Amino acid sequence: QVQLVESGGGLVQPGGSLRLSCAATGFNLDFYAIGWFRQAPGKEREGVACIKGRDSSTSYVDPVEGRFTISRENGKKIVHLQMNNLKPEDTAVYYCAAYRIFFESCTLSRSYYDYWGQGTQVTVSS
């Protein structure tokens, strides 16, 4: 049974940092891509970053490039999203998601993802 569990959300001041974690069970992460998505109140869910399990290649959306880093913990089925220099506009519920990937690069298109976690709240406010 595929399961994704996020952790690490919370309240942080602008300019601060948080690290989110996504623990995956029920599948071999080497054959999947993991993506982080976020959804702010009244907005569409959007992709933030993704990583390909086999080779740890990554992709980011422009607003987080250089501030967020997605990584896979060595030898484990855990993917982190390190978020630095957080801004109020980063406030959202953050979800991790997974899909089976072959030779292509990972995508941040929501329609590709088959499995989703329950989400964790990130609030950036002074």
PDB file of C-alpha atoms in Angstrom:
ATOM      1  CA  GLN A   1       0.000   0.000   0.000  1.00  0.00           C
ATOM      2  CA  VAL A   2       1.497   3.302  -1.122  1.00  0.00           C
ATOM      3  CA  GLN A   3       1.614   5.927   1.572  1.00  0.00           C
ATOM      4  CA  LEU A   4       3.181   9.376   1.754  1.00  0.00           C
ATOM      5  CA  VAL A   5       3.430  11.236   5.047  1.00  0.00           C
ATOM      6  CA  GLU A   6       4.586  14.848   5.281  1.00  0.00           C
ATOM      7  CA  SER A   7       6.053  16.509   8.348  1.00  0.00           C
ATOM      8  CA  GLY A   8       7.941  19.644   9.307  1.00  0.00           C
ATOM      9  CA  GLY A   9       5.463  22.419   8.663  1.00  0.00           C
ATOM     10  CA  GLY A  10       4.900  25.299  11.034  1.00  0.00           C
ATOM     11  CA  LEU A  11       5.002  29.038  11.601  1.00  0.00           C
ATOM     12  CA  VAL A  12       8.115  30.964  10.638  1.00  0.00           C
ATOM     13  CA  GLN A  13       9.016  34.633  10.237  1.00  0.00           C
ATOM     14  CA  PRO A  14       9.860  36.085   6.829  1.00  0.00           C
ATOM     15  CA  GLY A  15      13.444  35.289   5.948  1.00  0.00           C
ATOM     16  CA  GLY A  16      13.400  32.143   8.063  1.00  0.00           C
ATOM     17  CA  SER A  17      13.797  28.503   7.104  1.00  0.00           C
ATOM     18  CA  LEU A  18      11.877  25.255   7.382  1.00  0.00           C
ATOM     19  CA  ARG A  19      12.602  21.718   6.274  1.00  0.00           C
ATOM     20  CA  LEU A  20       9.711  19.542   5.163  1.00  0.00           C
ATOM     21  CA  SER A  21      10.010  15.772   4.988  1.00  0.00           C
ATOM     22  CA  CYS A  22       8.062  13.212   2.999  1.00  0.00           C
ATOM     23  CA  ALA A  23       8.286   9.604   4.154  1.00  0.00           C
ATOM     24  CA  ALA A  24       7.301   7.091   1.472  1.00  0.00           C
ATOM     25  CA  THR A  25       6.211   3.494   2.031  1.00  0.00           C
ATOM     26  CA  GLY A  26       4.810   0.737  -0.169  1.00  0.00           C
ATOM     27  CA  PHE A  27       6.904   1.293  -3.296  1.00  0.00           C
ATOM     28  CA  ASN A  28      10.480   1.395  -4.550  1.00  0.00           C
ATOM     29  CA  LEU A  29      11.472   5.045  -4.681  1.00  0.00           C
ATOM     30  CA  ASP A  30      14.121   4.287  -7.334  1.00  0.00           C
ATOM     31  CA  PHE A  31      11.296   3.920  -9.877  1.00  0.00           C
ATOM     32  CA  TYR A  32       9.284   6.954  -8.870  1.00  0.00           C
ATOM     33  CA  ALA A  33       9.434  10.709  -8.867  1.00  0.00           C
ATOM     34  CA  ILE A  34       8.469  12.720  -5.809  1.00  0.00           C
ATOM     35  CA  GLY A  35       7.048  16.198  -6.123  1.00  0.00           C
ATOM     36  CA  TRP A  36       6.234  18.915  -3.624  1.00  0.00           C
ATOM     37  CA  PHE A  37       3.127  20.945  -4.298  1.00  0.00           C
ATOM     38  CA  ARG A  38       1.458  23.757  -2.406  1.00  0.00           C
ATOM     39  CA  GLN A  39      -1.988  25.229  -2.203  1.00  0.00           C
ATOM     40  CA  ALA A  40      -2.773  28.626  -0.759  1.00  0.00           C
ATOM     41  CA  PRO A  41      -6.348  29.598   0.222  1.00  0.00           C
ATOM     42  CA  GLY A  42      -8.411  30.349  -2.855  1.00  0.00           C
ATOM     43  CA  LYS A  43      -5.663  29.297  -5.265  1.00  0.00           C
ATOM     44  CA  GLU A  44      -4.904  26.307  -7.440  1.00  0.00           C
ATOM     45  CA  ARG A  45      -2.504  23.663  -6.214  1.00  0.00           C
ATOM     46  CA  GLU A  46       0.866  24.314  -7.838  1.00  0.00           C
ATOM     47  CA  GLY A  47       4.043  22.316  -8.230  1.00  0.00           C
ATOM     48  CA  VAL A  48       7.096  23.597  -6.391  1.00  0.00           C
ATOM     49  CA  ALA A  49       9.894  21.062  -6.894  1.00  0.00           C
ATOM     50  CA  CYS A  50      10.368  17.460  -7.963  1.00  0.00           C
ATOM     51  CA  ILE A  51      13.085  14.827  -7.776  1.00  0.00           C
ATOM     52  CA  LYS A  52      13.631  11.629  -9.685  1.00  0.00           C
ATOM     53  CA  GLY A  53      14.315   8.808  -7.257  1.00  0.00           C
ATOM     54  CA  ARG A  54      16.825   6.909  -9.392  1.00  0.00           C
ATOM     55  CA  ASP A  55      19.306   9.684 -10.107  1.00  0.00           C
ATOM     56  CA  SER A  56      18.113  12.549  -7.858  1.00  0.00           C
ATOM     57  CA  SER A  57      17.752  14.911 -10.805  1.00  0.00           C
ATOM     58  CA  THR A  58      15.542  17.846  -9.855  1.00  0.00           C
ATOM     59  CA  SER A  59      13.321  20.579 -11.205  1.00  0.00           C
ATOM     60  CA  TYR A  60      11.971  23.770  -9.602  1.00  0.00           C
ATOM     61  CA  VAL A  61       9.482  26.479 -10.387  1.00  0.00           C
ATOM     62  CA  ASP A  62      10.950  29.940 -10.840  1.00  0.00           C
ATOM     63  CA  PRO A  63       9.568  31.567  -7.648  1.00  0.00           C
ATOM     64  CA  VAL A  64      11.469  29.099  -5.432  1.00  0.00           C
ATOM     65  CA  GLU A  65      14.607  28.593  -7.525  1.00  0.00           C
ATOM     66  CA  GLY A  66      17.641  29.340  -5.381  1.00  0.00           C
ATOM     67  CA  ARG A  67      15.624  29.356  -2.133  1.00  0.00           C
ATOM     68  CA  PHE A  68      14.239  25.801  -1.984  1.00  0.00           C
ATOM     69  CA  THR A  69      16.193  22.560  -2.303  1.00  0.00           C
ATOM     70  CA  ILE A  70      14.644  19.139  -2.802  1.00  0.00           C
ATOM     71  CA  SER A  71      16.745  16.107  -1.901  1.00  0.00           C
ATOM     72  CA  ARG A  72      16.516  12.423  -1.180  1.00  0.00           C
ATOM     73  CA  GLU A  73      17.991  11.106   2.027  1.00  0.00           C
ATOM     74  CA  ASN A  74      20.683   8.549   1.175  1.00  0.00           C
ATOM     75  CA  GLY A  75      19.489   4.962   1.270  1.00  0.00           C
ATOM     76  CA  LYS A  76      16.093   5.927   2.616  1.00  0.00           C
ATOM     77  CA  LYS A  77      12.662   6.548   1.193  1.00  0.00           C
ATOM     78  CA  ILE A  78      12.549  10.081   2.545  1.00  0.00           C
ATOM     79  CA  VAL A  79      12.524  13.244   0.484  1.00  0.00           C
ATOM     80  CA  HIS A  80      13.176  16.652   2.021  1.00  0.00           C
ATOM     81  CA  LEU A  81      12.269  20.131   0.924  1.00  0.00           C
ATOM     82  CA  GLN A  82      14.626  22.665   2.491  1.00  0.00           C
ATOM     83  CA  MET A  83      13.036  26.102   2.315  1.00  0.00           C
ATOM     84  CA  ASN A  84      15.195  29.164   2.976  1.00  0.00           C
ATOM     85  CA  ASN A  85      14.503  32.882   2.851  1.00  0.00           C
ATOM     86  CA  LEU A  86      10.801  32.213   3.217  1.00  0.00           C
ATOM     87  CA  LYS A  87       8.332  34.881   2.133  1.00  0.00           C
ATOM     88  CA  PRO A  88       4.708  35.487   3.137  1.00  0.00           C
ATOM     89  CA  GLU A  89       3.648  34.338  -0.334  1.00  0.00           C
ATOM     90  CA  ASP A  90       5.081  30.903   0.456  1.00  0.00           C
ATOM     91  CA  THR A  91       2.276  30.396   2.958  1.00  0.00           C
ATOM     92  CA  ALA A  92       0.263  27.344   1.918  1.00  0.00           C
ATOM     93  CA  VAL A  93      -0.508  23.725   2.649  1.00  0.00           C
ATOM     94  CA  TYR A  94       2.384  21.712   1.238  1.00  0.00           C
ATOM     95  CA  TYR A  95       1.815  18.240  -0.198  1.00  0.00           C
ATOM     96  CA  CYS A  96       4.196  15.587  -1.409  1.00  0.00           C
ATOM     97  CA  ALA A  97       3.136  13.319  -4.235  1.00  0.00           C
ATOM     98  CA  ALA A  98       4.544  10.445  -6.299  1.00  0.00           C
ATOM     99  CA  TYR A  99       4.283   8.873  -9.744  1.00  0.00           C
ATOM    100  CA  ARG A 100       5.994   6.078 -11.655  1.00  0.00           C
ATOM    101  CA  ILE A 101       8.756   7.484 -13.848  1.00  0.00           C
ATOM    102  CA  PHE A 102      10.912   5.926 -16.566  1.00  0.00           C
ATOM    103  CA  PHE A 103      13.583   7.742 -18.545  1.00  0.00           C
ATOM    104  CA  GLU A 104      12.212  11.253 -18.684  1.00  0.00           C
ATOM    105  CA  SER A 105      12.916  14.109 -16.287  1.00  0.00           C
ATOM    106  CA  CYS A 106      10.439  14.661 -13.478  1.00  0.00           C
ATOM    107  CA  THR A 107       7.530  16.970 -14.123  1.00  0.00           C
ATOM    108  CA  LEU A 108       5.586  19.404 -11.963  1.00  0.00           C
ATOM    109  CA  SER A 109       2.375  18.754 -13.856  1.00  0.00           C
ATOM    110  CA  ARG A 110      -0.164  17.713 -11.240  1.00  0.00           C
ATOM    111  CA  SER A 111      -1.957  15.292 -13.546  1.00  0.00           C
ATOM    112  CA  TYR A 112       1.032  12.926 -13.600  1.00  0.00           C
ATOM    113  CA  TYR A 113       0.931  12.252  -9.870  1.00  0.00           C
ATOM    114  CA  ASP A 114      -0.993   9.238  -8.623  1.00  0.00           C
ATOM    115  CA  TYR A 115      -0.301   9.266  -4.896  1.00  0.00           C
ATOM    116  CA  TRP A 116      -0.637  12.150  -2.453  1.00  0.00           C
ATOM    117  CA  GLY A 117       0.088  12.848   1.172  1.00  0.00           C
ATOM    118  CA  GLN A 118      -2.275  14.589   3.558  1.00  0.00           C
ATOM    119  CA  GLY A 119      -0.402  17.900   3.556  1.00  0.00           C
ATOM    120  CA  THR A 120       1.373  20.056   6.117  1.00  0.00           C
ATOM    121  CA  GLN A 121       0.724  23.747   6.821  1.00  0.00           C
ATOM    122  CA  VAL A 122       3.476  26.307   6.299  1.00  0.00           C
ATOM    123  CA  THR A 123       2.765  29.838   7.500  1.00  0.00           C
ATOM    124  CA  VAL A 124       5.209  32.672   6.933  1.00  0.00           C
ATOM    125  CA  SER A 125       4.272  35.686   9.006  1.00  0.00           C
ATOM    126  CA  SER A 126       5.740  38.222  11.389  1.00  0.00           C
TER     127      SER A 126
END
